[in-house]
mmCIF file with all atom_site columns, C-alpha atoms in Angstrom:
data_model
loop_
_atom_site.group_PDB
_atom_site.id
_atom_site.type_symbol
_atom_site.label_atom_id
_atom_site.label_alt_id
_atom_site.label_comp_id
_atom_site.label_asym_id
_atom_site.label_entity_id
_atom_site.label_seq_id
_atom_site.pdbx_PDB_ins_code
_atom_site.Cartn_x
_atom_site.Cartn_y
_atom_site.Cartn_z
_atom_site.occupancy
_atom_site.B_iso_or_equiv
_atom_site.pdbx_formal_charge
_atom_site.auth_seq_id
_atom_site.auth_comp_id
_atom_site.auth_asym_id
_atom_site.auth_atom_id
_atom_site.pdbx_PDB_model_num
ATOM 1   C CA . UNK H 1 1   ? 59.023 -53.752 31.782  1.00 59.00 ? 65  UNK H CA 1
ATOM 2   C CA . UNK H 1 2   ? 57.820 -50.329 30.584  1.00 55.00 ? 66  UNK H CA 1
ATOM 3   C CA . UNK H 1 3   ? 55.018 -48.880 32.182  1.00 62.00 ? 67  UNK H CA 1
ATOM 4   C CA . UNK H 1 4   ? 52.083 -47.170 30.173  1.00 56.00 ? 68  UNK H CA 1
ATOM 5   C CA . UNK H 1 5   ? 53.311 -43.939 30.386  1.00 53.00 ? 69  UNK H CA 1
ATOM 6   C CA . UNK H 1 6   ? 56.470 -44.600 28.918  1.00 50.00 ? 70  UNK H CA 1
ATOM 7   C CA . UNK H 1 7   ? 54.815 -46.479 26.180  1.00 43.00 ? 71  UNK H CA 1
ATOM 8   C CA . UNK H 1 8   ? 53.222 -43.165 25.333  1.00 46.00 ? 72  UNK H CA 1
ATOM 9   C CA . UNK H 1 9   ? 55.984 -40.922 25.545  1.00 55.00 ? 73  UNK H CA 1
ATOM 10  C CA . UNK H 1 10  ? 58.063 -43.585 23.084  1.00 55.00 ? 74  UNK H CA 1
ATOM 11  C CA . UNK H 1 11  ? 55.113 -43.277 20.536  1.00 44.00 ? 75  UNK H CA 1
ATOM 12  C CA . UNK H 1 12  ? 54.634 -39.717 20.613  1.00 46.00 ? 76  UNK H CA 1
ATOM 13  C CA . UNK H 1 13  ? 58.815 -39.127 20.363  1.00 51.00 ? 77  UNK H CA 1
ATOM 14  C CA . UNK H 1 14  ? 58.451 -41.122 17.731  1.00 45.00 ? 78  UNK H CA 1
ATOM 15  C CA . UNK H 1 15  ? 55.468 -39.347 15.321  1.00 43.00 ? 79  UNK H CA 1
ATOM 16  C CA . UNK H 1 16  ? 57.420 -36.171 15.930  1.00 42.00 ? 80  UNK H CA 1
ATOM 17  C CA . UNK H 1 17  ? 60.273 -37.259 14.899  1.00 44.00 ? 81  UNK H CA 1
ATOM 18  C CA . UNK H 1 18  ? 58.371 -39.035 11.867  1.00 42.00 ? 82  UNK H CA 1
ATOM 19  C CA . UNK H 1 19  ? 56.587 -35.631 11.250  1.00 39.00 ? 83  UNK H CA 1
ATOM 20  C CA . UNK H 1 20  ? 59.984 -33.909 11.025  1.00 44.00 ? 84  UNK H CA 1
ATOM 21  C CA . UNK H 1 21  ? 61.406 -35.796 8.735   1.00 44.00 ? 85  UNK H CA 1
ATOM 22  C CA . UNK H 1 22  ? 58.625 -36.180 6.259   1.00 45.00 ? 86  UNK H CA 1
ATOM 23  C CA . UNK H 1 23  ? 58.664 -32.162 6.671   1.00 46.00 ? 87  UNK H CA 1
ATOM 24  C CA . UNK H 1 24  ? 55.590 -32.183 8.534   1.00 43.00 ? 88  UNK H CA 1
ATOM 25  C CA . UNK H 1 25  ? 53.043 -33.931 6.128   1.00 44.00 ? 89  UNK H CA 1
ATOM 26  C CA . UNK H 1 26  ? 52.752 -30.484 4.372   1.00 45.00 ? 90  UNK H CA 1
ATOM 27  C CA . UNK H 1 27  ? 50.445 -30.576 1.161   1.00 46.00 ? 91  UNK H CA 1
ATOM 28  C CA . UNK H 1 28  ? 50.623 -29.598 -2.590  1.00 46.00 ? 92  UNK H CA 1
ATOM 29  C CA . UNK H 1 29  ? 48.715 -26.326 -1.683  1.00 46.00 ? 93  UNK H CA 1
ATOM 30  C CA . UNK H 1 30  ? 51.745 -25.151 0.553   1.00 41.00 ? 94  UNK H CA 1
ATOM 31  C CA . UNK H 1 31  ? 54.397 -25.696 -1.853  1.00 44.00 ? 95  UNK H CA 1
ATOM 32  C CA . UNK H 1 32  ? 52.247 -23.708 -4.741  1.00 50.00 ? 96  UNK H CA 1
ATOM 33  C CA . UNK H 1 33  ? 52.082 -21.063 -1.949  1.00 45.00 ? 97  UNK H CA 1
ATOM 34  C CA . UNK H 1 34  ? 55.797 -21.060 -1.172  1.00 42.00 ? 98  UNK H CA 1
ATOM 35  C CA . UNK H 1 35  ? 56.252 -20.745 -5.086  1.00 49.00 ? 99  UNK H CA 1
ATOM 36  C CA . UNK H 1 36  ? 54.326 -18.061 -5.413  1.00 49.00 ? 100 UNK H CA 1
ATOM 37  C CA . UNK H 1 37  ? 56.042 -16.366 -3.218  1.00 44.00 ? 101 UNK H CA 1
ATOM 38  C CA . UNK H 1 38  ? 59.268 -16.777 -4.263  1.00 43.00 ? 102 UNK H CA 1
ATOM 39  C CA . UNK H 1 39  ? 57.650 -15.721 -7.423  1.00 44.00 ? 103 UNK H CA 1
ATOM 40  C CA . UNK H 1 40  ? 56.910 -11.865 -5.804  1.00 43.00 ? 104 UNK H CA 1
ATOM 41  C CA . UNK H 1 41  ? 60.023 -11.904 -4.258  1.00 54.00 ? 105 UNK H CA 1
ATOM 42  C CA . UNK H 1 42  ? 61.981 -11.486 -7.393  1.00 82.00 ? 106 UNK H CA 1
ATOM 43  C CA . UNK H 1 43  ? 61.195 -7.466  -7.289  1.00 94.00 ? 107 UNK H CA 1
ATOM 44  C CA . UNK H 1 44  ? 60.743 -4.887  -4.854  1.00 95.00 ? 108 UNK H CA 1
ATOM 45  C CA . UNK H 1 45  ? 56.885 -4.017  -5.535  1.00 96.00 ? 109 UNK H CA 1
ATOM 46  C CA . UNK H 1 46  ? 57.778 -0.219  -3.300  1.00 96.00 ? 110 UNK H CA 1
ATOM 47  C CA . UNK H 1 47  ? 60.114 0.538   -6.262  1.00 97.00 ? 111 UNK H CA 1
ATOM 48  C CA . UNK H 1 48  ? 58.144 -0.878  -9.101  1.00 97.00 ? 112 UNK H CA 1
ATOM 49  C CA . UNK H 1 49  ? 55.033 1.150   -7.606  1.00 97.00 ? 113 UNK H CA 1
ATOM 50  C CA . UNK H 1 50  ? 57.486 4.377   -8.459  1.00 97.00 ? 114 UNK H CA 1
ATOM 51  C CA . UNK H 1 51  ? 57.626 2.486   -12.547 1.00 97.00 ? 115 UNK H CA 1
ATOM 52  C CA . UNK H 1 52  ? 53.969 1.946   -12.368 1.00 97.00 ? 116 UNK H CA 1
ATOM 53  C CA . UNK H 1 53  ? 52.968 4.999   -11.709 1.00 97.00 ? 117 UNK H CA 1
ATOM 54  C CA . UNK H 1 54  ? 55.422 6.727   -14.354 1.00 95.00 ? 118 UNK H CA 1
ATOM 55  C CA . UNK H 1 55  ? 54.628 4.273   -17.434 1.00 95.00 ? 119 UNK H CA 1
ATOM 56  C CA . UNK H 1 56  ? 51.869 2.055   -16.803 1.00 96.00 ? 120 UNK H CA 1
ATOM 57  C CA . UNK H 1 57  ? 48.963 3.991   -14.790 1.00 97.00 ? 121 UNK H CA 1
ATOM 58  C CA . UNK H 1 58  ? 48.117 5.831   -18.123 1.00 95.00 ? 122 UNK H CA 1
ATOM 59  C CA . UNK H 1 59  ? 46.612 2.222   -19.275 1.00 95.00 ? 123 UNK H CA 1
ATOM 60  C CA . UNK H 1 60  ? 46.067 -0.078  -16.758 1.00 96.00 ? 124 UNK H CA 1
ATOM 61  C CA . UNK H 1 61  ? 45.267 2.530   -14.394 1.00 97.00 ? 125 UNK H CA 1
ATOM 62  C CA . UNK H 1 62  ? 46.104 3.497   -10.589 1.00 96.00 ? 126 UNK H CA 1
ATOM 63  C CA . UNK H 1 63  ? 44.489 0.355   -8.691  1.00 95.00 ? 127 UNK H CA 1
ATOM 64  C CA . UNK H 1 64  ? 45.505 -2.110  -11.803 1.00 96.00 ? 128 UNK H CA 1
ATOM 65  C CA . UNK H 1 65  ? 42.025 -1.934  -13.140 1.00 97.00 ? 129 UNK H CA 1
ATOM 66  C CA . UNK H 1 66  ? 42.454 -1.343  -16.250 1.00 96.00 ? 130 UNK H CA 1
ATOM 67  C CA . UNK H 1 67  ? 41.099 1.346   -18.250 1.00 95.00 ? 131 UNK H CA 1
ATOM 68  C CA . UNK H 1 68  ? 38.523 0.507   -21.394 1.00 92.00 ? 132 UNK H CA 1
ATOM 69  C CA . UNK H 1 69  ? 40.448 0.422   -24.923 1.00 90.00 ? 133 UNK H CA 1
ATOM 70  C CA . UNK H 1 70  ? 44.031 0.825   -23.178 1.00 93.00 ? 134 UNK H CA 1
ATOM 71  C CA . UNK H 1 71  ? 44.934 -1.558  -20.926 1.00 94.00 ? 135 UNK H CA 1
ATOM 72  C CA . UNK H 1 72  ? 43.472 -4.607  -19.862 1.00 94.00 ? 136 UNK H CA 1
ATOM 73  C CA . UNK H 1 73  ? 43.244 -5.003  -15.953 1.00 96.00 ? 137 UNK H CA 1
ATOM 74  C CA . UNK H 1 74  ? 45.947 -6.813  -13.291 1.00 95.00 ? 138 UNK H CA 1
ATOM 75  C CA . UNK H 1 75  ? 43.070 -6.657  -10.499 1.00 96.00 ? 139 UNK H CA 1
ATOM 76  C CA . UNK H 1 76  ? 41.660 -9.776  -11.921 1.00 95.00 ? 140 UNK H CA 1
ATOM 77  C CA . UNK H 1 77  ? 44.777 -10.899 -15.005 1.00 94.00 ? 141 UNK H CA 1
ATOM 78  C CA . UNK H 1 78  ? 44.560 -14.469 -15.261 1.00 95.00 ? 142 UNK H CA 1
ATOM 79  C CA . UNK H 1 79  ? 47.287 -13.920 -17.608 1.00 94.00 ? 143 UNK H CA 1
ATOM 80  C CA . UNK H 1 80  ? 49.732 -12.473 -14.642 1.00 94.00 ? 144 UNK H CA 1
ATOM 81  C CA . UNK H 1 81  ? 48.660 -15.105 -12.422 1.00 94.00 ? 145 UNK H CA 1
ATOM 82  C CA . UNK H 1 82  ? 49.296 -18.266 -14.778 1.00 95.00 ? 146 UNK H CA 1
ATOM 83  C CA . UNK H 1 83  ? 52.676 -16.544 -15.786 1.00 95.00 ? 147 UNK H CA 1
ATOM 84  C CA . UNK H 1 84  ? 56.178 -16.919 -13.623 1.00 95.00 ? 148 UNK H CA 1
ATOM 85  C CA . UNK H 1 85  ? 58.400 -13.258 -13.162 1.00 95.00 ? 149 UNK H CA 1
ATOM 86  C CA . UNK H 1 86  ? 60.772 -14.375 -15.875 1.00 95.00 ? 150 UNK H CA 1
ATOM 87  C CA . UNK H 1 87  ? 57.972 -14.976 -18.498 1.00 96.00 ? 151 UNK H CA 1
ATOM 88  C CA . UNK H 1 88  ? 56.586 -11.741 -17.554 1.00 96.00 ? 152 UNK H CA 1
ATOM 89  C CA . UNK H 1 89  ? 60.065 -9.785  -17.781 1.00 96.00 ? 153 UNK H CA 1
ATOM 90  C CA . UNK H 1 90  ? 59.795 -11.301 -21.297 1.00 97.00 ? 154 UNK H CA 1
ATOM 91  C CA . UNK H 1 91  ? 56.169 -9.837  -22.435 1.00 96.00 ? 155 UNK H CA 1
ATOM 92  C CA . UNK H 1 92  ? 56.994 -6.714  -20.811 1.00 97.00 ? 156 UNK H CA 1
ATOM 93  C CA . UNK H 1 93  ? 60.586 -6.038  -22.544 1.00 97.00 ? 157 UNK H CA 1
ATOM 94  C CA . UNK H 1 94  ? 59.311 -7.151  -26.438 1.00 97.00 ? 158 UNK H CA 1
ATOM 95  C CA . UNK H 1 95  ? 55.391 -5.743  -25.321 1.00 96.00 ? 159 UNK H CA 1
ATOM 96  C CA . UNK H 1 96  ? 52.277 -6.645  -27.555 1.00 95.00 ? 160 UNK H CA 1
ATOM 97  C CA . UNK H 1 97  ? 51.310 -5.200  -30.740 1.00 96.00 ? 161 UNK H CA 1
ATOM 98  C CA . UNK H 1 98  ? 48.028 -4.493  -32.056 1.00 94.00 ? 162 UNK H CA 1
ATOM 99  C CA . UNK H 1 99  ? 48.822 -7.079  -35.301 1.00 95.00 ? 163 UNK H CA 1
ATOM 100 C CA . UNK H 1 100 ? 49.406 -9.966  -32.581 1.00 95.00 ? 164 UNK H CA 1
ATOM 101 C CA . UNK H 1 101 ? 46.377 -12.273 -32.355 1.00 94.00 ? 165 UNK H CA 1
ATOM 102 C CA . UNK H 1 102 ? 46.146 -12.474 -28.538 1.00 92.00 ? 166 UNK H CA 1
ATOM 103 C CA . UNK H 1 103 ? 45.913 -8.712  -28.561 1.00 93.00 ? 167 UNK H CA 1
ATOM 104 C CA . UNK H 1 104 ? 42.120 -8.055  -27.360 1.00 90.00 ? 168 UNK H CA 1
ATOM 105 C CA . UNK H 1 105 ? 42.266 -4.251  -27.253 1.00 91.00 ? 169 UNK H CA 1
ATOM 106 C CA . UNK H 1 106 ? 43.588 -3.332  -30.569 1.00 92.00 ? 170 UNK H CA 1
ATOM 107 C CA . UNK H 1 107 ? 45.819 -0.894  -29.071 1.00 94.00 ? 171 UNK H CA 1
ATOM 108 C CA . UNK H 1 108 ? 49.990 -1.317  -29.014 1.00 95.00 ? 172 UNK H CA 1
ATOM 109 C CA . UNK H 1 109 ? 51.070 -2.345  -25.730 1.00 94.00 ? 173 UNK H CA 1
ATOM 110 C CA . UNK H 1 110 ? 54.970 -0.530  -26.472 1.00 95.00 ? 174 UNK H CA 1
ATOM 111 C CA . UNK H 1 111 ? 57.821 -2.752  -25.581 1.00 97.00 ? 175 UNK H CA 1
ATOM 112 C CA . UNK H 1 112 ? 59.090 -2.002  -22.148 1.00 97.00 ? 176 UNK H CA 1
ATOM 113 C CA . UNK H 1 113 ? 56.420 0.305   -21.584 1.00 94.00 ? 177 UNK H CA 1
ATOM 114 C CA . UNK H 1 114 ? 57.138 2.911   -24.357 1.00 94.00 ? 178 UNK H CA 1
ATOM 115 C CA . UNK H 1 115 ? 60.754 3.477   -21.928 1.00 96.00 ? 179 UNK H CA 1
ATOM 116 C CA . UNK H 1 116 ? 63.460 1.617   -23.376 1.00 96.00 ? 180 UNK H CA 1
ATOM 117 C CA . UNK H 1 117 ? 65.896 2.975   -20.966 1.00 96.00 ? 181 UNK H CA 1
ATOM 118 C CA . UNK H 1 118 ? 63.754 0.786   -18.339 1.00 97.00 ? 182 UNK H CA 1
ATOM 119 C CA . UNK H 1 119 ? 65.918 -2.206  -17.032 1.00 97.00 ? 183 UNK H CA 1
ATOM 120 C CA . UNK H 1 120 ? 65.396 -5.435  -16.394 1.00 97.00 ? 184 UNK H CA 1
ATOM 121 C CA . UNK H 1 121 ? 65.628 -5.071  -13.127 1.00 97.00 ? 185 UNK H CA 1
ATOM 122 C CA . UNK H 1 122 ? 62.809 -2.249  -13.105 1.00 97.00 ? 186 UNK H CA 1
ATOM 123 C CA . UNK H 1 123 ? 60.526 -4.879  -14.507 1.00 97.00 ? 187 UNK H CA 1
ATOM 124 C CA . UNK H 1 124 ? 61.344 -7.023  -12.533 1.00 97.00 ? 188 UNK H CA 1
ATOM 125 C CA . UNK H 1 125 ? 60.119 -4.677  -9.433  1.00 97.00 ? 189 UNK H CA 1
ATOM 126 C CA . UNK H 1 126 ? 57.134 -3.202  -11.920 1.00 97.00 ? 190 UNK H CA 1
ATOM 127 C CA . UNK H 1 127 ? 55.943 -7.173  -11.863 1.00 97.00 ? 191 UNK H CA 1
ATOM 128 C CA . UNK H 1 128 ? 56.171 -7.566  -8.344  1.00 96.00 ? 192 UNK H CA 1
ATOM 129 C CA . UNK H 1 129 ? 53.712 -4.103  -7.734  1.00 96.00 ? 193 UNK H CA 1
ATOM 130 C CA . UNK H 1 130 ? 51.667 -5.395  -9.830  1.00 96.00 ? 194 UNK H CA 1
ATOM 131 C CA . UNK H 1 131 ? 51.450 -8.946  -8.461  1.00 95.00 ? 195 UNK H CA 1
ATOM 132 C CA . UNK H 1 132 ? 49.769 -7.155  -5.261  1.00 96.00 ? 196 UNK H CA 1
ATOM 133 C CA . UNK H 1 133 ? 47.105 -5.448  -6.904  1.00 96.00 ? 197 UNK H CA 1
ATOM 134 C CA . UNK H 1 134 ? 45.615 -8.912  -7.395  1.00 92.00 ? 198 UNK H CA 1
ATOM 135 C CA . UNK H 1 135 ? 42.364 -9.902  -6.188  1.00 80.00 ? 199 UNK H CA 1
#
């Protein structure tokens, strides 16, 4: 009838095809990643590095480290990282003053960086620069 080999061949054809469909058996981790990405992708972090440097350097300094009193750091934000783009679009454009109880460094953080000719679309890039500075 069939010979062994062809037994094999019909099994194998068949976990491909089984692993195709399923998409592979990829895992949870994956899909956060692919998120994430898509996340970043939102801006262009060249342009928003040209932002940065103009409006929010003077606080958060020029690696995203922060700087004592000003700004708190990106380098290590849990705050960026548990936020999406859109929710950060939103702290950005209305910022963070010092009478708000989640502000830790008693300083204004100005809405939309102390610009308010900066566009959404600005942020949007200013996000994504800042997105690689994380460590």
């Amino acid at each position: 009838m069939f010979t062994k080999k062809t037994v094999l061949i019909i099994v194998f054809m068949f976990l491909l095809v089984a692993l195709a469909a399923c998409g592979g058996g990829g895992d949870s981790t994956s899909s956060q990643a692919e998120e994430e990405v898509a996340a970043v992708s939102l801006g262009d972090a060249d342009e928003g590095k040209k932002q940065y440097d103009m409006l929010c350097i003077a606080c958060h300094g020029p690696g995203g480290e922060g700087i004592e009193g000003l700004g708190k750091p990106f380098t290590t934000s849990d705050f960026l990282r548990e936020k999406n783009d859109e929710e950060m679009v939103e702290f950005v454009t209305l910022g963070r003053p010092m009478s708000d109880p989640l502000n830790t460094t008693g300083v204004d953080m100005p809405p939309k960086g102390g610009n308010p000719a900066l566009t959404e679309d600005q942020i949007f890039d200013i996000i994504a620069y800042v997105r690689t500075l994380q460590e």
